[in-house]
Amino acid sequence: MIDRQQRIQALYEISLSIGPKETLEATADNALSGYLQKLNCSVGAIFQRRLEDGGIRYEVTATIPASPYGNDTLRAAIDHLPDTVDEQLSFVTELPITGSTDTGSHYYLMELPDFGVLVLGKRGGEIDEITRSALKPLNEKLAEACRSQLVEGQLRTERNRFEAVFDAIPEPVANTVVEHGEERVKRVNRTFENTFGYDERTARDRPIDDLINPEVETATDGSPTSLHDGSEPREVRCETADGVGEFLFRRVPVDTPDSREYIHLYVDITSQKQRQEELERYERLVENLPIGVYRTTPGPEGEFRLVNGGLVDILEGTSREEFQELSVTDIYVDPDERKRFSDQLLEQGSVDGVELRLQTVDGNPVWCEVSGIAVEEDGQTVFELALQDITERKERQQQLAVLNRVLRHNLRNAMNVIRGNTALLSDGIDDEELQTHVTAIEQRVTNLEQLSEKAGTVRSLFDQGREVNVTCDVNELLGELESEFEETHPSATMRIDEFDPVAIWADVRLKMALMELVDNAVVHNDQPEPVVTVSVDASETKPADSWVDISIVDNGPGIPDDERQAIETGQETPLQHGTGLGLWLVYWTVSLLGGEISIDDHPTGTRIILTLPRASGDRSPQAANVDAN
Amino acid sequence: MEITYDSTVEGVRETLASTAGSESVNGILLLSTPDPALLSADFESVLGDLDVPIFGGIFPEILHDGRKQETGAVTVGLPSEPVVTTVRDLSDPETAFRGLLDPDLPARGYETAFVFADTYATTIEAFIEALFRTYSVELNFVGGGAGTLEAQQPCLFTNEGVIQDAAIVATLAEPMEIGVNHGWQEIAGPFRVTDAQGSTLDTLDGKPAFSVYRDAIAEASGETVTEENFFEVAKSYPFGIGRMAAEQIVRDPYSVSDGSMSCFGEMPEGEFVSILEGDPDSLVEAAQTAHDHALSGDSDPEALCVFDCVSRVLYLEDEFDRELDALRSETLPLFGALTIGEIANDGSGHLDYYNKTAVVGALSGT
């Protein structure tokens, strides 16, 4: 028989074992041990009730022994636990449940309100009814402790999650707390440590203003704590471990029951600011360019998306905004040309140096050269274009063409008349001295005719442009040059030094230039036997793997200084000019082929070096030799 | 079951060799009295060379053939192979005992466990609690504290040698009925343990523990207990920790200092303790009850295994023979040891660490 004092004592001692521990499991485990020890029970378990998917499940929180399903007493008790919500309703009303097994053990299921069920089992005896009834407040205390642990566990999980997020944020973050009117660091994340060079151990408990002292461009205090709650982010400049950095700083208040806390977030915008500054510099550059830079939509009409000041100036507008009211076709003299240009750019993806006849905002015609590309932006094609005013150049070309045509036509006609009259004059003169004057006139006429032909040749040089997509076998070229030289100058000698096979980027114009040089070497030679030597070598003045030197050496008197200086500087003056077009023809040819010309003195005469690009894989060759063109 | 007593270590060595060689023996229980030769490397090599598991301990005295022996050892050849778990660092509070215990042993047919622990280890209660939480009453436990009364020394036998600050759990498939009783009766209390550190009791009901103890004994029995005669008198007045529907758990005080009392076993703060008193008749009667309970089952035992507290010998003195008579059975061999603290459950309730208690196990064959 159990006396009252013994029962009260045991219940009190059980109550000592009920209380929050580190985890829910530890709380339940400790309490269960107290129940079993003080009630001298042999087995026990605490189950947590869980509602899941419309069903109900009792999950073991603590159990003695460790394998509850191997014990017949616990198993018999567990069989009472419901599986469905309906069973649960009747189960709860039946609690506490008492039962016994075939082996004489007794078990008890008791409600743990709003948590689950406590199971106790005893072999060789029972827990008397008074004690069982007296356990009810202890069970409620146990349930409360378990519930509190559940909540605490959830809070712990939340805190762990927060800590994980805190550390995972890729921007510097500090958690501060206001103590005695001063805001001190409580935690910093790893990025903060790396960025500002303070690890958490050294940063903790220090005033945040001691660690971060930002510079701001406004007159207000720049310290982090000066930013009022709810303020918008602001840009600050702070000293970091690697120098000064730019940050977007925000101070967010955190409400806690005991203290005022803040989260300081520093978004590193150093790179972004640098990019922005670069962009601004680039925009200024584009804005101030003397050419037009603009973006349009494709199509026969087209809309302006962006224009720079250069375009506004070229098209004589008043502002960039004015172009928002215009369609692109408005600046074309011929709207069909706009359509053709748009189609070409869409088809090719890019254009280079397309000459267009446009008109200004006021309708004044203007010649322009346009280059650009078609790009995809937000799923839409946009043209990005650069426009250059070439009106003056076009007019000069027109003038040159007219002058060239008029001069050559009139010159040839005049020469024909002079040659005819000179022939008549020659027939009528017997005086030998006078005859020499007639011969001199005929020679000058011939020279003028040759000059006229050369001027035509020069024009054709430029007509072919600068683009060279053919390769030239230098050995083959020089072979042809030698044949023509022998035919033209049978009394002169041409030598070609041996050289390794080499190909260069050049077309038929190179042969013309070389012919001009070897002709000159003979025509202006004062030696009884003119000798011209041609050699081919790797370039001496430019990278040898990309450039080839073709040298022409003669045994003549050399090139007059004025002519030589004009060629070397690329310009003539009234006082400093050559005698003809020959060397200029060579100069322009080499220049159009992307090469250079230089003139050296040579022990035997003059050496002219043409430095030309070696043929390589970065251009698409279209022909193997110059004759193919 | 082969039970052999040897009075010398040399004899023990020979018996161990012959017992291990027996075809019917698959494990050995060795209970010995203290002898320096047991701690030699030579003897440890004997243990290591055995081809069957061995377990056991060194105790102040042993029991054989119904008599206590102050020297020698008893060797028990077990018919089935025990699963021996050695738990080291028993004084380290960080040791995770539950992780070292295999909870599936009962499911694999094991029913009985001999448990011996170094009595000087400081977390024996935690270890016993871990045993109960793991196995509950799925195993019947019997055993006690090993060592000498003088000082800590290696006191547990394993195939790895003689070890200390450890515990051994040897699990057998053979069933065992167990009786556990002490016969001490409450004479004063309850008193609330208001301050205690482990096994040191500082205050009871908010007053110095010794003064409360002294006054209670004086009032209940008229006997005067002082710091000088404490050991002699206190052995008759242990503490009891209450459990419902069961005998109290005895805690034996053994010294007093500055008003605090040291006991064998923890004194849980916040709980209640009583002061107990015994007399030879009640103790012998309790031993008889334990004996009778052990033999009350349906099984057919082959031997009685007794672990009786050495303090009962100190208390009963010459009358301990009466207790041995009560523990003996006419037909069954008896072996065992006088332990410093007992570990047992009777198959029905909580497993505890006892003092001044008689534990009787009736061990069946396979």
JSON list of N, CA and C in Angstrom, two decimals, chain B residues 61 68 149 182-185 187 223 231-238 252 276-284 308-323 338 356-357:
[
{"chain": "B", "resi": 61, "resn": "GLU", "atom": "N", "xyz": [35.89, -9.61, -1.26]},
{"chain": "B", "resi": 61, "resn": "GLU", "atom": "CA", "xyz": [35.83, -11.03, -0.94]},
{"chain": "B", "resi": 61, "resn": "GLU", "atom": "C", "xyz": [34.95, -11.70, -2.00]},
{"chain": "B", "resi": 68, "resn": "LYS", "atom": "N", "xyz": [32.09, -17.41, 2.25]},
{"chain": "B", "resi": 68, "resn": "LYS", "atom": "CA", "xyz": [32.88, -16.31, 1.71]},
{"chain": "B", "resi": 68, "resn": "LYS", "atom": "C", "xyz": [34.36, -16.62, 1.84]},
{"chain": "B", "resi": 149, "resn": "LEU", "atom": "N", "xyz": [38.64, -1.94, -1.06]},
{"chain": "B", "resi": 149, "resn": "LEU", "atom": "CA", "xyz": [38.20, -0.87, -0.18]},
{"chain": "B", "resi": 149, "resn": "LEU", "atom": "C", "xyz": [39.32, 0.16, 0.04]},
{"chain": "B", "resi": 182, "resn": "HIS", "atom": "N", "xyz": [17.04, -5.53, 0.59]},
{"chain": "B", "resi": 182, "resn": "HIS", "atom": "CA", "xyz": [18.07, -5.11, 1.55]},
{"chain": "B", "resi": 182, "resn": "HIS", "atom": "C", "xyz": [17.63, -5.23, 3.00]},
{"chain": "B", "resi": 183, "resn": "GLY", "atom": "N", "xyz": [16.39, -4.97, 3.32]},
{"chain": "B", "resi": 183, "resn": "GLY", "atom": "CA", "xyz": [15.91, -5.16, 4.69]},
{"chain": "B", "resi": 183, "resn": "GLY", "atom": "C", "xyz": [16.10, -3.97, 5.60]},
{"chain": "B", "resi": 184, "resn": "TRP", "atom": "N", "xyz": [16.53, -2.81, 5.03]},
{"chain": "B", "resi": 184, "resn": "TRP", "atom": "CA", "xyz": [16.70, -1.61, 5.84]},
{"chain": "B", "resi": 184, "resn": "TRP", "atom": "C", "xyz": [15.35, -0.89, 5.92]},
{"chain": "B", "resi": 185, "resn": "GLN", "atom": "N", "xyz": [15.04, -0.37, 7.12]},
{"chain": "B", "resi": 185, "resn": "GLN", "atom": "CA", "xyz": [13.74, 0.24, 7.35]},
{"chain": "B", "resi": 185, "resn": "GLN", "atom": "C", "xyz": [13.89, 1.72, 7.69]},
{"chain": "B", "resi": 187, "resn": "ILE", "atom": "N", "xyz": [13.60, 5.13, 9.51]},
{"chain": "B", "resi": 187, "resn": "ILE", "atom": "CA", "xyz": [13.38, 5.56, 10.90]},
{"chain": "B", "resi": 187, "resn": "ILE", "atom": "C", "xyz": [13.24, 7.07, 11.02]},
{"chain": "B", "resi": 223, "resn": "GLU", "atom": "N", "xyz": [21.08, 6.93, 19.71]},
{"chain": "B", "resi": 223, "resn": "GLU", "atom": "CA", "xyz": [22.52, 6.72, 19.52]},
{"chain": "B", "resi": 223, "resn": "GLU", "atom": "C", "xyz": [23.19, 8.04, 19.13]},
{"chain": "B", "resi": 231, "resn": "PHE", "atom": "N", "xyz": [32.22, 6.33, 11.03]},
{"chain": "B", "resi": 231, "resn": "PHE", "atom": "CA", "xyz": [32.26, 5.14, 10.17]},
{"chain": "B", "resi": 231, "resn": "PHE", "atom": "C", "xyz": [31.60, 3.94, 10.88]},
{"chain": "B", "resi": 232, "resn": "GLU", "atom": "N", "xyz": [31.87, 3.83, 12.19]},
{"chain": "B", "resi": 232, "resn": "GLU", "atom": "CA", "xyz": [31.35, 2.70, 12.94]},
{"chain": "B", "resi": 232, "resn": "GLU", "atom": "C", "xyz": [29.83, 2.78, 13.08]},
{"chain": "B", "resi": 233, "resn": "VAL", "atom": "N", "xyz": [29.33, 4.01, 13.35]},
{"chain": "B", "resi": 233, "resn": "VAL", "atom": "CA", "xyz": [27.89, 4.16, 13.61]},
{"chain": "B", "resi": 233, "resn": "VAL", "atom": "C", "xyz": [27.09, 4.24, 12.31]},
{"chain": "B", "resi": 234, "resn": "ALA", "atom": "N", "xyz": [27.65, 4.98, 11.33]},
{"chain": "B", "resi": 234, "resn": "ALA", "atom": "CA", "xyz": [26.89, 5.24, 10.10]},
{"chain": "B", "resi": 234, "resn": "ALA", "atom": "C", "xyz": [26.60, 3.98, 9.32]},
{"chain": "B", "resi": 235, "resn": "LYS", "atom": "N", "xyz": [27.42, 2.95, 9.49]},
{"chain": "B", "resi": 235, "resn": "LYS", "atom": "CA", "xyz": [27.15, 1.73, 8.73]},
{"chain": "B", "resi": 235, "resn": "LYS", "atom": "C", "xyz": [25.80, 1.12, 9.12]},
{"chain": "B", "resi": 236, "resn": "SER", "atom": "N", "xyz": [25.27, 1.56, 10.28]},
{"chain": "B", "resi": 236, "resn": "SER", "atom": "CA", "xyz": [23.97, 1.04, 10.71]},
{"chain": "B", "resi": 236, "resn": "SER", "atom": "C", "xyz": [22.82, 1.95, 10.30]},
{"chain": "B", "resi": 237, "resn": "TYR", "atom": "N", "xyz": [23.16, 3.14, 9.79]},
{"chain": "B", "resi": 237, "resn": "TYR", "atom": "CA", "xyz": [22.11, 4.12, 9.45]},
{"chain": "B", "resi": 237, "resn": "TYR", "atom": "C", "xyz": [22.34, 4.70, 8.05]},
{"chain": "B", "resi": 238, "resn": "PRO", "atom": "N", "xyz": [22.09, 3.95, 7.05]},
{"chain": "B", "resi": 238, "resn": "PRO", "atom": "CA", "xyz": [22.26, 4.49, 5.69]},
{"chain": "B", "resi": 238, "resn": "PRO", "atom": "C", "xyz": [21.07, 5.38, 5.33]},
{"chain": "B", "resi": 252, "resn": "ASP", "atom": "N", "xyz": [24.93, 4.54, 1.16]},
{"chain": "B", "resi": 252, "resn": "ASP", "atom": "CA", "xyz": [25.74, 4.30, 2.35]},
{"chain": "B", "resi": 252, "resn": "ASP", "atom": "C", "xyz": [26.68, 5.49, 2.58]},
{"chain": "B", "resi": 276, "resn": "LEU", "atom": "N", "xyz": [17.65, 5.25, 7.24]},
{"chain": "B", "resi": 276, "resn": "LEU", "atom": "CA", "xyz": [17.21, 3.86, 7.42]},
{"chain": "B", "resi": 276, "resn": "LEU", "atom": "C", "xyz": [17.97, 3.22, 8.59]},
{"chain": "B", "resi": 277, "resn": "GLU", "atom": "N", "xyz": [17.37, 2.20, 9.09]},
{"chain": "B", "resi": 277, "resn": "GLU", "atom": "CA", "xyz": [18.03, 1.44, 10.15]},
{"chain": "B", "resi": 277, "resn": "GLU", "atom": "C", "xyz": [17.77, -0.04, 9.89]},
{"chain": "B", "resi": 278, "resn": "GLY", "atom": "N", "xyz": [18.74, -0.84, 10.17]},
{"chain": "B", "resi": 278, "resn": "GLY", "atom": "CA", "xyz": [18.54, -2.27, 10.00]},
{"chain": "B", "resi": 278, "resn": "GLY", "atom": "C", "xyz": [18.85, -3.01, 11.27]},
{"chain": "B", "resi": 279, "resn": "ASP", "atom": "N", "xyz": [18.46, -4.29, 11.25]},
{"chain": "B", "resi": 279, "resn": "ASP", "atom": "CA", "xyz": [18.93, -5.15, 12.33]},
{"chain": "B", "resi": 279, "resn": "ASP", "atom": "C", "xyz": [19.25, -6.49, 11.68]},
{"chain": "B", "resi": 280, "resn": "PRO", "atom": "N", "xyz": [20.04, -7.27, 12.31]},
{"chain": "B", "resi": 280, "resn": "PRO", "atom": "CA", "xyz": [20.46, -8.52, 11.67]},
{"chain": "B", "resi": 280, "resn": "PRO", "atom": "C", "xyz": [19.29, -9.36, 11.17]},
{"chain": "B", "resi": 281, "resn": "ASP", "atom": "N", "xyz": [18.25, -9.38, 11.91]},
{"chain": "B", "resi": 281, "resn": "ASP", "atom": "CA", "xyz": [17.11, -10.21, 11.50]},
{"chain": "B", "resi": 281, "resn": "ASP", "atom": "C", "xyz": [16.48, -9.70, 10.21]},
{"chain": "B", "resi": 282, "resn": "SER", "atom": "N", "xyz": [16.30, -8.37, 10.14]},
{"chain": "B", "resi": 282, "resn": "SER", "atom": "CA", "xyz": [15.64, -7.83, 8.93]},
{"chain": "B", "resi": 282, "resn": "SER", "atom": "C", "xyz": [16.54, -8.01, 7.71]},
{"chain": "B", "resi": 283, "resn": "LEU", "atom": "N", "xyz": [17.84, -7.87, 7.91]},
{"chain": "B", "resi": 283, "resn": "LEU", "atom": "CA", "xyz": [18.74, -8.02, 6.77]},
{"chain": "B", "resi": 283, "resn": "LEU", "atom": "C", "xyz": [18.77, -9.47, 6.29]},
{"chain": "B", "resi": 284, "resn": "VAL", "atom": "N", "xyz": [18.83, -10.41, 7.25]},
{"chain": "B", "resi": 284, "resn": "VAL", "atom": "CA", "xyz": [18.86, -11.82, 6.88]},
{"chain": "B", "resi": 284, "resn": "VAL", "atom": "C", "xyz": [17.53, -12.20, 6.22]},
{"chain": "B", "resi": 308, "resn": "ASP", "atom": "N", "xyz": [26.53, -9.65, -2.89]},
{"chain": "B", "resi": 308, "resn": "ASP", "atom": "CA", "xyz": [26.07, -9.08, -1.63]},
{"chain": "B", "resi": 308, "resn": "ASP", "atom": "C", "xyz": [27.02, -7.95, -1.23]},
{"chain": "B", "resi": 309, "resn": "CYS", "atom": "N", "xyz": [26.45, -6.93, -0.65]},
{"chain": "B", "resi": 309, "resn": "CYS", "atom": "CA", "xyz": [27.28, -5.76, -0.36]},
{"chain": "B", "resi": 309, "resn": "CYS", "atom": "C", "xyz": [28.25, -6.06, 0.78]},
{"chain": "B", "resi": 310, "resn": "VAL", "atom": "N", "xyz": [29.49, -5.65, 0.57]},
{"chain": "B", "resi": 310, "resn": "VAL", "atom": "CA", "xyz": [30.52, -5.91, 1.58]},
{"chain": "B", "resi": 310, "resn": "VAL", "atom": "C", "xyz": [30.19, -5.17, 2.87]},
{"chain": "B", "resi": 311, "resn": "SER", "atom": "N", "xyz": [29.42, -4.10, 2.79]},
{"chain": "B", "resi": 311, "resn": "SER", "atom": "CA", "xyz": [29.07, -3.35, 4.01]},
{"chain": "B", "resi": 311, "resn": "SER", "atom": "C", "xyz": [28.10, -4.15, 4.88]},
{"chain": "B", "resi": 312, "resn": "ARG", "atom": "N", "xyz": [27.37, -5.08, 4.27]},
{"chain": "B", "resi": 312, "resn": "ARG", "atom": "CA", "xyz": [26.50, -5.94, 5.08]},
{"chain": "B", "resi": 312, "resn": "ARG", "atom": "C", "xyz": [27.35, -6.87, 5.93]},
{"chain": "B", "resi": 313, "resn": "VAL", "atom": "N", "xyz": [28.50, -7.28, 5.39]},
{"chain": "B", "resi": 313, "resn": "VAL", "atom": "CA", "xyz": [29.42, -8.11, 6.19]},
{"chain": "B", "resi": 313, "resn": "VAL", "atom": "C", "xyz": [29.95, -7.28, 7.36]},
{"chain": "B", "resi": 314, "resn": "LEU", "atom": "N", "xyz": [30.30, -6.01, 7.02]},
{"chain": "B", "resi": 314, "resn": "LEU", "atom": "CA", "xyz": [30.83, -5.14, 8.08]},
{"chain": "B", "resi": 314, "resn": "LEU", "atom": "C", "xyz": [29.78, -4.90, 9.16]},
{"chain": "B", "resi": 315, "resn": "TYR", "atom": "N", "xyz": [28.54, -4.83, 8.73]},
{"chain": "B", "resi": 315, "resn": "TYR", "atom": "CA", "xyz": [27.47, -4.58, 9.70]},
{"chain": "B", "resi": 315, "resn": "TYR", "atom": "C", "xyz": [27.10, -5.84, 10.46]},
{"chain": "B", "resi": 316, "resn": "LEU", "atom": "N", "xyz": [26.94, -6.94, 9.74]},
{"chain": "B", "resi": 316, "resn": "LEU", "atom": "CA", "xyz": [26.48, -8.17, 10.38]},
{"chain": "B", "resi": 316, "resn": "LEU", "atom": "C", "xyz": [27.60, -8.88, 11.15]},
{"chain": "B", "resi": 317, "resn": "GLU", "atom": "N", "xyz": [28.81, -8.66, 10.71]},
{"chain": "B", "resi": 317, "resn": "GLU", "atom": "CA", "xyz": [29.98, -9.28, 11.33]},
{"chain": "B", "resi": 317, "resn": "GLU", "atom": "C", "xyz": [29.77, -10.81, 11.41]},
{"chain": "B", "resi": 318, "resn": "ASP", "atom": "N", "xyz": [29.79, -11.37, 12.60]},
{"chain": "B", "resi": 318, "resn": "ASP", "atom": "CA", "xyz": [29.69, -12.83, 12.70]},
{"chain": "B", "resi": 318, "resn": "ASP", "atom": "C", "xyz": [28.34, -13.37, 12.23]},
{"chain": "B", "resi": 319, "resn": "GLU", "atom": "N", "xyz": [27.36, -12.48, 12.26]},
{"chain": "B", "resi": 319, "resn": "GLU", "atom": "CA", "xyz": [26.02, -12.97, 11.88]},
{"chain": "B", "resi": 319, "resn": "GLU", "atom": "C", "xyz": [25.86, -13.03, 10.36]},
{"chain": "B", "resi": 320, "resn": "PHE", "atom": "N", "xyz": [26.92, -12.67, 9.65]},
{"chain": "B", "resi": 320, "resn": "PHE", "atom": "CA", "xyz": [26.83, -12.76, 8.17]},
{"chain": "B", "resi": 320, "resn": "PHE", "atom": "C", "xyz": [26.65, -14.21, 7.73]},
{"chain": "B", "resi": 321, "resn": "ASP", "atom": "N", "xyz": [27.12, -15.15, 8.60]},
{"chain": "B", "resi": 321, "resn": "ASP", "atom": "CA", "xyz": [26.91, -16.57, 8.27]},
{"chain": "B", "resi": 321, "resn": "ASP", "atom": "C", "xyz": [25.41, -16.89, 8.15]},
{"chain": "B", "resi": 322, "resn": "ARG", "atom": "N", "xyz": [24.63, -16.19, 8.96]},
{"chain": "B", "resi": 322, "resn": "ARG", "atom": "CA", "xyz": [23.18, -16.41, 8.88]},
{"chain": "B", "resi": 322, "resn": "ARG", "atom": "C", "xyz": [22.67, -15.96, 7.50]},
{"chain": "B", "resi": 323, "resn": "GLU", "atom": "N", "xyz": [23.25, -14.83, 7.02]},
{"chain": "B", "resi": 323, "resn": "GLU", "atom": "CA", "xyz": [22.84, -14.34, 5.69]},
{"chain": "B", "resi": 323, "resn": "GLU", "atom": "C", "xyz": [23.25, -15.34, 4.61]},
{"chain": "B", "resi": 338, "resn": "LEU", "atom": "N", "xyz": [31.44, -10.29, -2.79]},
{"chain": "B", "resi": 338, "resn": "LEU", "atom": "CA", "xyz": [31.00, -9.20, -1.92]},
{"chain": "B", "resi": 338, "resn": "LEU", "atom": "C", "xyz": [31.42, -7.91, -2.61]},
{"chain": "B", "resi": 356, "resn": "LYS", "atom": "N", "xyz": [24.39, -1.69, 0.17]},
{"chain": "B", "resi": 356, "resn": "LYS", "atom": "CA", "xyz": [23.91, -2.50, 1.31]},
{"chain": "B", "resi": 356, "resn": "LYS", "atom": "C", "xyz": [22.76, -3.42, 0.92]},
{"chain": "B", "resi": 357, "resn": "THR", "atom": "N", "xyz": [22.86, -4.02, -0.26]},
{"chain": "B", "resi": 357, "resn": "THR", "atom": "CA", "xyz": [21.75, -4.79, -0.80]},
{"chain": "B", "resi": 357, "resn": "THR", "atom": "C", "xyz": [22.24, -6.19, -1.19]}
]
